PDB file of C-alpha atoms in Angstrom:
ATOM      1  CA  MET M   1      92.861 169.233 -26.569  1.00  0.00           C
ATOM      2  CA  ASN M   2      93.323 165.309 -28.228  1.00  0.00           C
ATOM      3  CA  TYR M   3      94.374 165.951 -31.691  1.00  0.00           C
ATOM      4  CA  ARG M   4      92.128 162.793 -32.864  1.00  0.00           C
ATOM      5  CA  THR M   5      89.113 165.034 -32.411  1.00  0.00           C
ATOM      6  CA  ILE M   6      90.011 167.603 -34.635  1.00  0.00           C
ATOM      7  CA  ASP M   7      87.491 167.904 -37.350  1.00  0.00           C
ATOM      8  CA  PHE M   8      89.331 168.308 -40.438  1.00  0.00           C
ATOM      9  CA  PRO M   9      87.242 168.084 -43.609  1.00  0.00           C
ATOM     10  CA  LYS M  10      86.360 164.541 -44.723  1.00  0.00           C
ATOM     11  CA  ASN M  11      89.321 162.692 -46.749  1.00  0.00           C
ATOM     12  CA  SER M  12      91.590 165.699 -46.577  1.00  0.00           C
ATOM     13  CA  LEU M  13      94.845 165.302 -48.156  1.00  0.00           C
ATOM     14  CA  PHE M  14      98.189 165.675 -45.886  1.00  0.00           C
ATOM     15  CA  LEU M  15     101.404 165.761 -47.353  1.00  0.00           C
ATOM     16  CA  VAL M  16     104.095 164.717 -45.495  1.00  0.00           C
ATOM     17  CA  THR M  17     107.913 165.500 -46.341  1.00  0.00           C
ATOM     18  CA  GLY M  18     110.270 163.074 -45.003  1.00  0.00           C
ATOM     19  CA  GLY M  19     107.306 160.965 -44.074  1.00  0.00           C
ATOM     20  CA  ALA M  20     109.644 157.858 -44.149  1.00  0.00           C
ATOM     21  CA  GLY M  21     111.732 159.306 -41.300  1.00  0.00           C
ATOM     22  CA  PHE M  22     111.130 159.193 -37.551  1.00  0.00           C
ATOM     23  CA  ILE M  23     108.747 161.891 -36.708  1.00  0.00           C
ATOM     24  CA  GLY M  24     107.342 161.618 -40.475  1.00  0.00           C
ATOM     25  CA  SER M  25     106.464 158.380 -40.108  1.00  0.00           C
ATOM     26  CA  ASN M  26     104.561 158.612 -36.708  1.00  0.00           C
ATOM     27  CA  LEU M  27     102.428 161.446 -38.330  1.00  0.00           C
ATOM     28  CA  CYS M  28     101.419 159.178 -41.239  1.00  0.00           C
ATOM     29  CA  GLY M  29     100.117 156.658 -39.089  1.00  0.00           C
ATOM     30  CA  ALA M  30      98.226 159.169 -37.001  1.00  0.00           C
ATOM     31  CA  ILE M  31      96.627 160.728 -39.839  1.00  0.00           C
ATOM     32  CA  LEU M  32      95.899 157.456 -41.668  1.00  0.00           C
ATOM     33  CA  SER M  33      94.110 156.513 -38.282  1.00  0.00           C
ATOM     34  CA  MET M  34      91.964 159.432 -38.468  1.00  0.00           C
ATOM     35  CA  GLY M  35      90.703 158.886 -41.806  1.00  0.00           C
ATOM     36  CA  HIS M  36      92.242 160.980 -44.043  1.00  0.00           C
ATOM     37  CA  ARG M  37      94.559 160.848 -47.202  1.00  0.00           C
ATOM     38  CA  VAL M  38      98.441 160.763 -46.641  1.00  0.00           C
ATOM     39  CA  ARG M  39     101.105 161.621 -49.437  1.00  0.00           C
ATOM     40  CA  VAL M  40     104.470 161.302 -48.839  1.00  0.00           C
ATOM     41  CA  LEU M  41     107.392 162.986 -50.499  1.00  0.00           C
ATOM     42  CA  ASP M  42     111.065 161.459 -49.205  1.00  0.00           C
ATOM     43  CA  ASN M  43     114.025 160.582 -51.190  1.00  0.00           C
ATOM     44  CA  LEU M  44     115.060 157.715 -48.516  1.00  0.00           C
ATOM     45  CA  SER M  45     118.379 159.256 -47.715  1.00  0.00           C
ATOM     46  CA  THR M  46     117.655 159.334 -44.219  1.00  0.00           C
ATOM     47  CA  GLY M  47     113.933 157.832 -43.821  1.00  0.00           C
ATOM     48  CA  TYR M  48     113.610 154.099 -44.072  1.00  0.00           C
ATOM     49  CA  GLU M  49     111.147 151.989 -46.146  1.00  0.00           C
ATOM     50  CA  LYS M  50     110.730 150.033 -43.159  1.00  0.00           C
ATOM     51  CA  ASN M  51     109.208 152.858 -41.422  1.00  0.00           C
ATOM     52  CA  ILE M  52     106.115 153.048 -44.037  1.00  0.00           C
ATOM     53  CA  ALA M  53     105.967 149.360 -44.998  1.00  0.00           C
ATOM     54  CA  GLY M  54     102.763 148.846 -42.756  1.00  0.00           C
ATOM     55  CA  PHE M  55     101.195 152.046 -44.886  1.00  0.00           C
ATOM     56  CA  ARG M  56     102.066 150.882 -48.101  1.00  0.00           C
ATOM     57  CA  THR M  57      99.022 148.826 -48.973  1.00  0.00           C
ATOM     58  CA  HIS M  58      96.950 151.493 -47.333  1.00  0.00           C
ATOM     59  CA  PRO M  59      94.457 152.907 -49.901  1.00  0.00           C
ATOM     60  CA  LYS M  60      94.846 156.014 -48.319  1.00  0.00           C
ATOM     61  CA  PHE M  61      98.534 155.926 -48.726  1.00  0.00           C
ATOM     62  CA  GLU M  62     100.756 157.221 -51.312  1.00  0.00           C
ATOM     63  CA  LEU M  63     104.606 157.223 -51.482  1.00  0.00           C
ATOM     64  CA  ILE M  64     106.419 159.494 -53.962  1.00  0.00           C
ATOM     65  CA  GLU M  65     110.266 159.262 -54.113  1.00  0.00           C
ATOM     66  CA  GLY M  66     111.618 162.989 -54.785  1.00  0.00           C
ATOM     67  CA  ASP M  67     114.116 165.647 -53.128  1.00  0.00           C
ATOM     68  CA  ILE M  68     112.721 169.099 -51.710  1.00  0.00           C
ATOM     69  CA  ARG M  69     115.714 170.460 -53.729  1.00  0.00           C
ATOM     70  CA  ASP M  70     113.872 169.762 -56.870  1.00  0.00           C
ATOM     71  CA  PHE M  71     111.126 172.440 -56.954  1.00  0.00           C
ATOM     72  CA  ALA M  72     109.542 170.637 -60.097  1.00  0.00           C
ATOM     73  CA  ALA M  73     108.876 167.602 -57.458  1.00  0.00           C
ATOM     74  CA  CYS M  74     107.911 169.995 -54.829  1.00  0.00           C
ATOM     75  CA  ALA M  75     105.162 171.555 -57.055  1.00  0.00           C
ATOM     76  CA  ARG M  76     103.901 168.171 -58.294  1.00  0.00           C
ATOM     77  CA  VAL M  77     103.380 166.805 -54.522  1.00  0.00           C
ATOM     78  CA  CYS M  78     101.637 170.043 -53.297  1.00  0.00           C
ATOM     79  CA  THR M  79      98.913 169.787 -56.010  1.00  0.00           C
ATOM     80  CA  GLY M  80      95.800 168.906 -54.415  1.00  0.00           C
ATOM     81  CA  ALA M  81      96.998 168.830 -51.133  1.00  0.00           C
ATOM     82  CA  ASP M  82      95.120 170.400 -47.904  1.00  0.00           C
ATOM     83  CA  TYR M  83      97.920 170.580 -45.534  1.00  0.00           C
ATOM     84  CA  VAL M  84     101.491 170.122 -45.651  1.00  0.00           C
ATOM     85  CA  LEU M  85     103.853 168.881 -42.791  1.00  0.00           C
ATOM     86  CA  HIS M  86     107.214 169.691 -43.932  1.00  0.00           C
ATOM     87  CA  GLN M  87     109.778 167.215 -41.683  1.00  0.00           C
ATOM     88  CA  ALA M  88     112.136 166.696 -44.389  1.00  0.00           C
ATOM     89  CA  ALA M  89     115.721 167.806 -43.473  1.00  0.00           C
ATOM     90  CA  ALA M  90     119.087 167.074 -42.644  1.00  0.00           C
ATOM     91  CA  VAL M  91     119.348 167.043 -38.897  1.00  0.00           C
ATOM     92  CA  SER M  92     122.464 166.615 -37.295  1.00  0.00           C
ATOM     93  CA  VAL M  93     124.217 169.413 -35.637  1.00  0.00           C
ATOM     94  CA  PRO M  94     127.997 168.190 -36.052  1.00  0.00           C
ATOM     95  CA  GLU M  95     127.528 167.027 -39.450  1.00  0.00           C
ATOM     96  CA  SER M  96     126.155 170.562 -40.467  1.00  0.00           C
ATOM     97  CA  ILE M  97     129.467 172.087 -39.149  1.00  0.00           C
ATOM     98  CA  GLU M  98     131.480 169.551 -41.547  1.00  0.00           C
ATOM     99  CA  ARG M  99     128.847 170.091 -44.410  1.00  0.00           C
ATOM    100  CA  PRO M 100     127.446 173.684 -44.750  1.00  0.00           C
ATOM    101  CA  LEU M 101     126.626 173.729 -48.409  1.00  0.00           C
ATOM    102  CA  ALA M 102     124.760 170.460 -48.167  1.00  0.00           C
ATOM    103  CA  TYR M 103     122.716 171.718 -45.150  1.00  0.00           C
ATOM    104  CA  THR M 104     121.879 174.963 -46.782  1.00  0.00           C
ATOM    105  CA  GLU M 105     120.828 173.406 -49.947  1.00  0.00           C
ATOM    106  CA  THR M 106     118.598 171.042 -47.984  1.00  0.00           C
ATOM    107  CA  ASN M 107     117.067 172.955 -45.345  1.00  0.00           C
ATOM    108  CA  VAL M 108     117.068 176.466 -46.304  1.00  0.00           C
ATOM    109  CA  MET M 109     116.530 176.152 -50.097  1.00  0.00           C
ATOM    110  CA  GLY M 110     114.399 172.991 -49.811  1.00  0.00           C
ATOM    111  CA  THR M 111     112.335 174.624 -47.344  1.00  0.00           C
ATOM    112  CA  VAL M 112     111.720 177.594 -49.405  1.00  0.00           C
ATOM    113  CA  ASN M 113     110.749 175.509 -52.463  1.00  0.00           C
ATOM    114  CA  MET M 114     108.394 173.596 -50.228  1.00  0.00           C
ATOM    115  CA  MET M 115     106.688 177.042 -49.171  1.00  0.00           C
ATOM    116  CA  GLN M 116     106.560 178.118 -52.593  1.00  0.00           C
ATOM    117  CA  ALA M 117     105.103 175.102 -54.308  1.00  0.00           C
ATOM    118  CA  ALA M 118     102.299 175.080 -51.560  1.00  0.00           C
ATOM    119  CA  ALA M 119     101.587 178.728 -51.828  1.00  0.00           C
ATOM    120  CA  GLU M 120     101.167 178.194 -55.673  1.00  0.00           C
ATOM    121  CA  ALA M 121      99.037 175.196 -54.735  1.00  0.00           C
ATOM    122  CA  HIS M 122      96.870 177.052 -52.102  1.00  0.00           C
ATOM    123  CA  VAL M 123      97.429 174.894 -49.425  1.00  0.00           C
ATOM    124  CA  LYS M 124      95.393 175.624 -46.152  1.00  0.00           C
ATOM    125  CA  LYS M 125      98.421 175.537 -43.553  1.00  0.00           C
ATOM    126  CA  PHE M 126     101.921 174.800 -43.816  1.00  0.00           C
ATOM    127  CA  VAL M 127     103.539 173.309 -40.600  1.00  0.00           C
ATOM    128  CA  TYR M 128     107.018 172.798 -40.812  1.00  0.00           C
ATOM    129  CA  ALA M 129     109.618 171.465 -38.212  1.00  0.00           C
ATOM    130  CA  SER M 130     112.274 173.824 -36.675  1.00  0.00           C
ATOM    131  CA  SER M 131     114.494 173.204 -33.839  1.00  0.00           C
ATOM    132  CA  SER M 132     115.619 174.312 -30.284  1.00  0.00           C
ATOM    133  CA  ALA M 133     118.926 174.627 -31.679  1.00  0.00           C
ATOM    134  CA  VAL M 134     117.975 178.219 -32.969  1.00  0.00           C
ATOM    135  CA  TYR M 135     118.230 179.556 -29.372  1.00  0.00           C
ATOM    136  CA  GLY M 136     121.806 178.975 -29.272  1.00  0.00           C
ATOM    137  CA  ASP M 137     124.202 180.601 -26.820  1.00  0.00           C
ATOM    138  CA  ASP M 138     121.337 182.473 -24.962  1.00  0.00           C
ATOM    139  CA  LEU M 139     121.583 181.318 -21.436  1.00  0.00           C
ATOM    140  CA  THR M 140     117.976 182.416 -20.621  1.00  0.00           C
ATOM    141  CA  MET M 141     115.891 179.358 -19.251  1.00  0.00           C
ATOM    142  CA  PRO M 142     113.337 178.314 -19.657  1.00  0.00           C
ATOM    143  CA  LYS M 143     113.525 179.311 -23.356  1.00  0.00           C
ATOM    144  CA  ARG M 144     110.773 181.411 -24.556  1.00  0.00           C
ATOM    145  CA  GLU M 145     110.309 182.053 -28.300  1.00  0.00           C
ATOM    146  CA  ASP M 146     110.717 185.801 -28.388  1.00  0.00           C
ATOM    147  CA  THR M 147     114.337 185.340 -27.435  1.00  0.00           C
ATOM    148  CA  VAL M 148     117.064 183.889 -29.260  1.00  0.00           C
ATOM    149  CA  GLY M 149     121.000 183.998 -28.908  1.00  0.00           C
ATOM    150  CA  ARG M 150     123.702 183.653 -31.469  1.00  0.00           C
ATOM    151  CA  ARG M 151     123.381 180.450 -33.197  1.00  0.00           C
ATOM    152  CA  LEU M 152     126.350 177.558 -32.782  1.00  0.00           C
ATOM    153  CA  SER M 153     125.849 175.504 -35.751  1.00  0.00           C
ATOM    154  CA  VAL M 154     125.113 175.433 -39.754  1.00  0.00           C
ATOM    155  CA  TYR M 155     122.182 173.563 -38.654  1.00  0.00           C
ATOM    156  CA  ALA M 156     120.788 175.754 -36.419  1.00  0.00           C
ATOM    157  CA  VAL M 157     121.309 178.934 -38.765  1.00  0.00           C
ATOM    158  CA  THR M 158     119.183 176.744 -41.417  1.00  0.00           C
ATOM    159  CA  LYS M 159     116.453 176.388 -39.283  1.00  0.00           C
ATOM    160  CA  TYR M 160     116.424 180.028 -38.096  1.00  0.00           C
ATOM    161  CA  VAL M 161     116.254 181.343 -41.558  1.00  0.00           C
ATOM    162  CA  ALA M 162     113.617 178.700 -42.356  1.00  0.00           C
ATOM    163  CA  GLU M 163     111.576 180.550 -39.604  1.00  0.00           C
ATOM    164  CA  GLU M 164     112.299 184.019 -41.226  1.00  0.00           C
ATOM    165  CA  TYR M 165     111.061 182.698 -44.704  1.00  0.00           C
ATOM    166  CA  ALA M 166     107.873 181.613 -42.710  1.00  0.00           C
ATOM    167  CA  VAL M 167     107.151 184.980 -41.810  1.00  0.00           C
ATOM    168  CA  GLN M 168     107.355 186.159 -45.431  1.00  0.00           C
ATOM    169  CA  TYR M 169     105.516 183.390 -46.761  1.00  0.00           C
ATOM    170  CA  THR M 170     102.609 184.278 -44.331  1.00  0.00           C
ATOM    171  CA  THR M 171     102.640 188.023 -44.832  1.00  0.00           C
ATOM    172  CA  HIS M 172     103.220 188.134 -48.449  1.00  0.00           C
ATOM    173  CA  TYR M 173     102.226 185.010 -50.164  1.00  0.00           C
ATOM    174  CA  GLY M 174      99.228 183.798 -48.345  1.00  0.00           C
ATOM    175  CA  LEU M 175     100.408 180.848 -47.043  1.00  0.00           C
ATOM    176  CA  ASP M 176      99.375 180.260 -43.139  1.00  0.00           C
ATOM    177  CA  CYS M 177     102.939 178.738 -41.721  1.00  0.00           C
ATOM    178  CA  TYR M 178     103.533 177.493 -38.346  1.00  0.00           C
ATOM    179  CA  GLY M 179     107.069 176.715 -36.943  1.00  0.00           C
ATOM    180  CA  MET M 180     107.554 173.412 -34.613  1.00  0.00           C
ATOM    181  CA  ARG M 181     110.783 174.136 -32.548  1.00  0.00           C
ATOM    182  CA  TYR M 182     111.452 170.513 -31.460  1.00  0.00           C
ATOM    183  CA  PHE M 183     113.241 170.095 -28.117  1.00  0.00           C
ATOM    184  CA  ASN M 184     114.537 166.150 -27.914  1.00  0.00           C
ATOM    185  CA  VAL M 185     112.298 164.273 -29.336  1.00  0.00           C
ATOM    186  CA  TYR M 186     112.109 160.583 -28.988  1.00  0.00           C
ATOM    187  CA  GLY M 187     110.070 157.645 -29.470  1.00  0.00           C
ATOM    188  CA  ARG M 188     109.192 154.531 -31.641  1.00  0.00           C
ATOM    189  CA  ARG M 189     111.130 154.392 -35.019  1.00  0.00           C
ATOM    190  CA  GLN M 190     114.048 156.481 -33.845  1.00  0.00           C
ATOM    191  CA  ASP M 191     117.163 155.216 -35.396  1.00  0.00           C
ATOM    192  CA  PRO M 192     119.520 154.304 -32.473  1.00  0.00           C
ATOM    193  CA  ASN M 193     122.502 153.759 -35.340  1.00  0.00           C
ATOM    194  CA  GLY M 194     125.110 156.180 -36.801  1.00  0.00           C
ATOM    195  CA  ALA M 195     127.300 158.511 -35.619  1.00  0.00           C
ATOM    196  CA  TYR M 196     124.582 161.493 -35.100  1.00  0.00           C
ATOM    197  CA  ALA M 197     121.983 159.374 -33.652  1.00  0.00           C
ATOM    198  CA  ALA M 198     120.115 160.833 -31.002  1.00  0.00           C
ATOM    199  CA  VAL M 199     120.936 160.000 -27.088  1.00  0.00           C
ATOM    200  CA  VAL M 200     117.654 158.063 -26.167  1.00  0.00           C
ATOM    201  CA  PRO M 201     117.676 155.319 -28.785  1.00  0.00           C
ATOM    202  CA  LYS M 202     121.484 155.141 -28.508  1.00  0.00           C
ATOM    203  CA  PHE M 203     121.511 154.868 -24.817  1.00  0.00           C
ATOM    204  CA  VAL M 204     118.372 152.217 -25.028  1.00  0.00           C
ATOM    205  CA  GLU M 205     120.297 150.224 -27.736  1.00  0.00           C
ATOM    206  CA  ALA M 206     123.366 149.988 -25.712  1.00  0.00           C
ATOM    207  CA  LEU M 207     121.375 148.860 -22.510  1.00  0.00           C
ATOM    208  CA  LEU M 208     119.668 146.292 -24.218  1.00  0.00           C
ATOM    209  CA  ARG M 209     122.713 144.853 -25.566  1.00  0.00           C
ATOM    210  CA  ASP M 210     124.496 144.961 -22.098  1.00  0.00           C
ATOM    211  CA  MET M 211     127.004 147.757 -23.427  1.00  0.00           C
ATOM    212  CA  PRO M 212     127.766 150.902 -21.757  1.00  0.00           C
ATOM    213  CA  PRO M 213     126.428 153.875 -23.579  1.00  0.00           C
ATOM    214  CA  THR M 214     129.033 156.957 -24.071  1.00  0.00           C
ATOM    215  CA  VAL M 215     128.011 160.365 -22.893  1.00  0.00           C
ATOM    216  CA  ASN M 216     129.354 163.306 -24.598  1.00  0.00           C
ATOM    217  CA  GLY M 217     130.636 165.626 -21.940  1.00  0.00           C
ATOM    218  CA  ASP M 218     130.003 165.095 -17.935  1.00  0.00           C
ATOM    219  CA  GLY M 219     126.287 164.482 -18.374  1.00  0.00           C
ATOM    220  CA  GLU M 220     124.880 167.226 -16.225  1.00  0.00           C
ATOM    221  CA  GLN M 221     123.938 169.057 -19.489  1.00  0.00           C
ATOM    222  CA  SER M 222     120.284 169.420 -19.420  1.00  0.00           C
ATOM    223  CA  ARG M 223     117.503 168.369 -22.117  1.00  0.00           C
ATOM    224  CA  ASP M 224     113.810 168.848 -22.345  1.00  0.00           C
ATOM    225  CA  PHE M 225     112.869 165.235 -23.782  1.00  0.00           C
ATOM    226  CA  VAL M 226     109.284 165.297 -25.827  1.00  0.00           C
ATOM    227  CA  TYR M 227     107.430 162.144 -26.872  1.00  0.00           C
ATOM    228  CA  VAL M 228     106.756 161.726 -30.324  1.00  0.00           C
ATOM    229  CA  GLU M 229     103.135 161.175 -29.794  1.00  0.00           C
ATOM    230  CA  ASP M 230     103.017 165.136 -28.421  1.00  0.00           C
ATOM    231  CA  VAL M 231     104.891 166.156 -31.617  1.00  0.00           C
ATOM    232  CA  VAL M 232     102.291 164.403 -33.708  1.00  0.00           C
ATOM    233  CA  GLN M 233      99.719 166.400 -31.618  1.00  0.00           C
ATOM    234  CA  ALA M 234     101.514 169.699 -32.303  1.00  0.00           C
ATOM    235  CA  ASN M 235     101.413 169.399 -35.571  1.00  0.00           C
ATOM    236  CA  LEU M 236      97.948 168.475 -36.202  1.00  0.00           C
ATOM    237  CA  LEU M 237      96.971 171.169 -33.530  1.00  0.00           C
ATOM    238  CA  ALA M 238      98.718 173.746 -36.111  1.00  0.00           C
ATOM    239  CA  CYS M 239      96.782 172.395 -38.843  1.00  0.00           C
ATOM    240  CA  ALA M 240      93.745 173.541 -37.198  1.00  0.00           C
ATOM    241  CA  ALA M 241      95.107 176.725 -35.777  1.00  0.00           C
ATOM    242  CA  PRO M 242      93.575 180.420 -36.808  1.00  0.00           C
ATOM    243  CA  HIS M 243      95.318 182.302 -39.214  1.00  0.00           C
ATOM    244  CA  GLU M 244      96.300 185.037 -36.473  1.00  0.00           C
ATOM    245  CA  ALA M 245      98.356 181.733 -34.847  1.00  0.00           C
ATOM    246  CA  ALA M 246     100.415 182.177 -38.316  1.00  0.00           C
ATOM    247  CA  GLY M 247     103.892 183.355 -39.119  1.00  0.00           C
ATOM    248  CA  GLU M 248     105.118 182.354 -35.636  1.00  0.00           C
ATOM    249  CA  ALA M 249     107.345 179.712 -34.098  1.00  0.00           C
ATOM    250  CA  TYR M 250     106.442 177.568 -31.377  1.00  0.00           C
ATOM    251  CA  ASN M 251     108.450 175.595 -28.680  1.00  0.00           C
ATOM    252  CA  ILE M 252     107.209 171.740 -28.846  1.00  0.00           C
ATOM    253  CA  ALA M 253     108.461 170.070 -25.525  1.00  0.00           C
ATOM    254  CA  SER M 254     107.112 168.588 -22.410  1.00  0.00           C
ATOM    255  CA  GLY M 255     107.949 171.801 -20.347  1.00  0.00           C
ATOM    256  CA  LYS M 256     110.554 169.891 -18.249  1.00  0.00           C
ATOM    257  CA  GLN M 257     114.051 169.710 -18.410  1.00  0.00           C
ATOM    258  CA  SER M 258     116.403 166.555 -17.220  1.00  0.00           C
ATOM    259  CA  SER M 259     120.055 166.091 -17.393  1.00  0.00           C
ATOM    260  CA  LEU M 260     121.655 163.144 -19.421  1.00  0.00           C
ATOM    261  CA  ASN M 261     122.779 161.475 -16.153  1.00  0.00           C
ATOM    262  CA  GLU M 262     118.924 161.770 -14.779  1.00  0.00           C
ATOM    263  CA  MET M 263     117.709 160.205 -17.978  1.00  0.00           C
ATOM    264  CA  TYR M 264     120.250 157.756 -17.874  1.00  0.00           C
ATOM    265  CA  ALA M 265     119.462 156.730 -14.406  1.00  0.00           C
ATOM    266  CA  VAL M 266     115.538 156.421 -15.684  1.00  0.00           C
ATOM    267  CA  LEU M 267     116.576 154.112 -18.323  1.00  0.00           C
ATOM    268  CA  LYS M 268     118.536 151.956 -16.214  1.00  0.00           C
ATOM    269  CA  ARG M 269     115.843 151.554 -13.652  1.00  0.00           C
ATOM    270  CA  LEU M 270     113.295 150.883 -16.498  1.00  0.00           C
ATOM    271  CA  LEU M 271     115.305 147.904 -18.149  1.00  0.00           C
ATOM    272  CA  GLY M 272     116.673 146.793 -15.092  1.00  0.00           C
ATOM    273  CA  LYS M 273     120.306 147.436 -15.753  1.00  0.00           C
ATOM    274  CA  ASP M 274     123.268 148.559 -13.894  1.00  0.00           C
ATOM    275  CA  ILE M 275     125.671 149.619 -16.450  1.00  0.00           C
ATOM    276  CA  ALA M 276     127.837 152.869 -16.043  1.00  0.00           C
ATOM    277  CA  PRO M 277     128.148 154.960 -18.901  1.00  0.00           C
ATOM    278  CA  VAL M 278     131.447 155.811 -20.518  1.00  0.00           C
ATOM    279  CA  TYR M 279     132.087 159.832 -20.564  1.00  0.00           C
ATOM    280  CA  GLY M 280     133.628 161.222 -23.933  1.00  0.00           C
ATOM    281  CA  PRO M 281     134.438 164.731 -25.026  1.00  0.00           C
ATOM    282  CA  GLU M 282     131.610 167.349 -25.561  1.00  0.00           C
ATOM    283  CA  ARG M 283     130.142 167.548 -28.870  1.00  0.00           C
ATOM    284  CA  ALA M 284     131.152 170.633 -31.179  1.00  0.00           C
ATOM    285  CA  GLY M 285     128.150 173.060 -31.418  1.00  0.00           C
ATOM    286  CA  ASP M 286     125.895 171.676 -28.686  1.00  0.00           C
ATOM    287  CA  ILE M 287     123.898 173.713 -26.391  1.00  0.00           C
ATOM    288  CA  ARG M 288     124.674 173.009 -22.701  1.00  0.00           C
ATOM    289  CA  HIS M 289     120.986 173.474 -21.065  1.00  0.00           C
ATOM    290  CA  SER M 290     117.832 173.565 -22.998  1.00  0.00           C
ATOM    291  CA  GLY M 291     114.484 173.636 -21.501  1.00  0.00           C
ATOM    292  CA  ALA M 292     111.017 174.921 -23.067  1.00  0.00           C
ATOM    293  CA  ASP M 293     108.481 177.239 -21.883  1.00  0.00           C
ATOM    294  CA  ILE M 294     105.455 175.904 -23.921  1.00  0.00           C
ATOM    295  CA  ALA M 295     102.572 178.550 -22.853  1.00  0.00           C
ATOM    296  CA  LYS M 296     102.578 179.959 -26.208  1.00  0.00           C
ATOM    297  CA  ALA M 297     101.844 176.582 -27.752  1.00  0.00           C
ATOM    298  CA  ARG M 298      99.511 175.991 -25.209  1.00  0.00           C
ATOM    299  CA  GLU M 299      97.712 179.199 -25.870  1.00  0.00           C
ATOM    300  CA  LYS M 300      97.447 179.742 -29.366  1.00  0.00           C
ATOM    301  CA  LEU M 301      97.721 175.939 -30.694  1.00  0.00           C
ATOM    302  CA  GLY M 302      96.159 174.461 -27.586  1.00  0.00           C
ATOM    303  CA  TYR M 303      98.752 172.101 -27.125  1.00  0.00           C
ATOM    304  CA  THR M 304      99.160 170.092 -23.905  1.00  0.00           C
ATOM    305  CA  PRO M 305     101.740 167.218 -23.762  1.00  0.00           C
ATOM    306  CA  ALA M 306      99.835 164.135 -22.528  1.00  0.00           C
ATOM    307  CA  TYR M 307     103.517 162.282 -21.879  1.00  0.00           C
ATOM    308  CA  ASP M 308     106.240 162.586 -18.800  1.00  0.00           C
ATOM    309  CA  PHE M 309     109.440 161.071 -19.563  1.00  0.00           C
ATOM    310  CA  GLU M 310     108.846 157.851 -17.843  1.00  0.00           C
ATOM    311  CA  ARG M 311     105.645 156.981 -19.767  1.00  0.00           C
ATOM    312  CA  GLY M 312     107.050 158.071 -23.156  1.00  0.00           C
ATOM    313  CA  VAL M 313     110.354 156.032 -22.795  1.00  0.00           C
ATOM    314  CA  ALA M 314     108.751 153.206 -21.564  1.00  0.00           C
ATOM    315  CA  GLU M 315     106.475 152.865 -24.563  1.00  0.00           C
ATOM    316  CA  ALA M 316     109.666 153.615 -26.691  1.00  0.00           C
ATOM    317  CA  ILE M 317     111.670 150.693 -24.614  1.00  0.00           C
ATOM    318  CA  ALA M 318     108.471 148.323 -25.691  1.00  0.00           C
ATOM    319  CA  TRP M 319     109.035 149.240 -29.344  1.00  0.00           C
ATOM    320  CA  TYR M 320     112.932 148.895 -29.290  1.00  0.00           C
ATOM    321  CA  ARG M 321     112.652 145.336 -27.408  1.00  0.00           C
ATOM    322  CA  GLU M 322     110.439 144.176 -30.457  1.00  0.00           C
ATOM    323  CA  ASN M 323     112.180 145.754 -33.370  1.00  0.00           C
ATOM    324  CA  LEU M 324     116.130 145.916 -32.439  1.00  0.00           C
TER     325      LEU M 324
END
């Protein structure tokens, strides 16, 4: 199903937390293009003003600078909202191991603040970002939602705890919650800079600058790379999903996995580069293999990814050529 054909009530108000971030800003653009209103809550700690600069003069766009750790701010922005797309989070696996208190405050208490505020405001649907990190050391492939292992990082724990709260808010507080277990999302506006940046933009930036990227480990670890436009699709489909699908988490992925070495070979070919990578140590807390079974999201949400890796990364490369 094409999310742009979803018949939301005219002029619906979507609250996007973390709307100045990578995924959040893509959600904002899609919603505005559908003719609905967007309110963003962001403290601009990891999001960027430049990501939403093109929306600031739009009559249906509103930015409120605030923090999900502040319940009063959460309550204020939920007032009048029809749908909440909760993307705000601290997202680095290695950093979460270094800063467990900060990650717990943001990802657990921040999410519970948002759920409580949304429930009190009688929001129709609460769609939140979870992560494939919740699968931990489970070796089952592909990953299915009902089988998880022991979490390998504080980040993974915070996302799993958020899923448990979502069950409680759906069951006891009248808030339909839908968890998006993102796999390796990539695409336009994803930041290639910083020690904890995602692998696709880091590799693309290095190749565009004729520099060898660093691969953590031997490069044979596998990932399910999903283009951001398919992630947008999943979030908006969840906003239109029935109550019977609430209180659940869903794999949001392409349904295909590639090793980092295979992914790098595609990037080299598309960019016309022949630069060997540098292999470094593995990162603490990383999962070795990650691939998704997306049957549940397809069945209950109507999710069907439209982008394979080559198509998606070609669009991403075009964006990076213009914006780096």
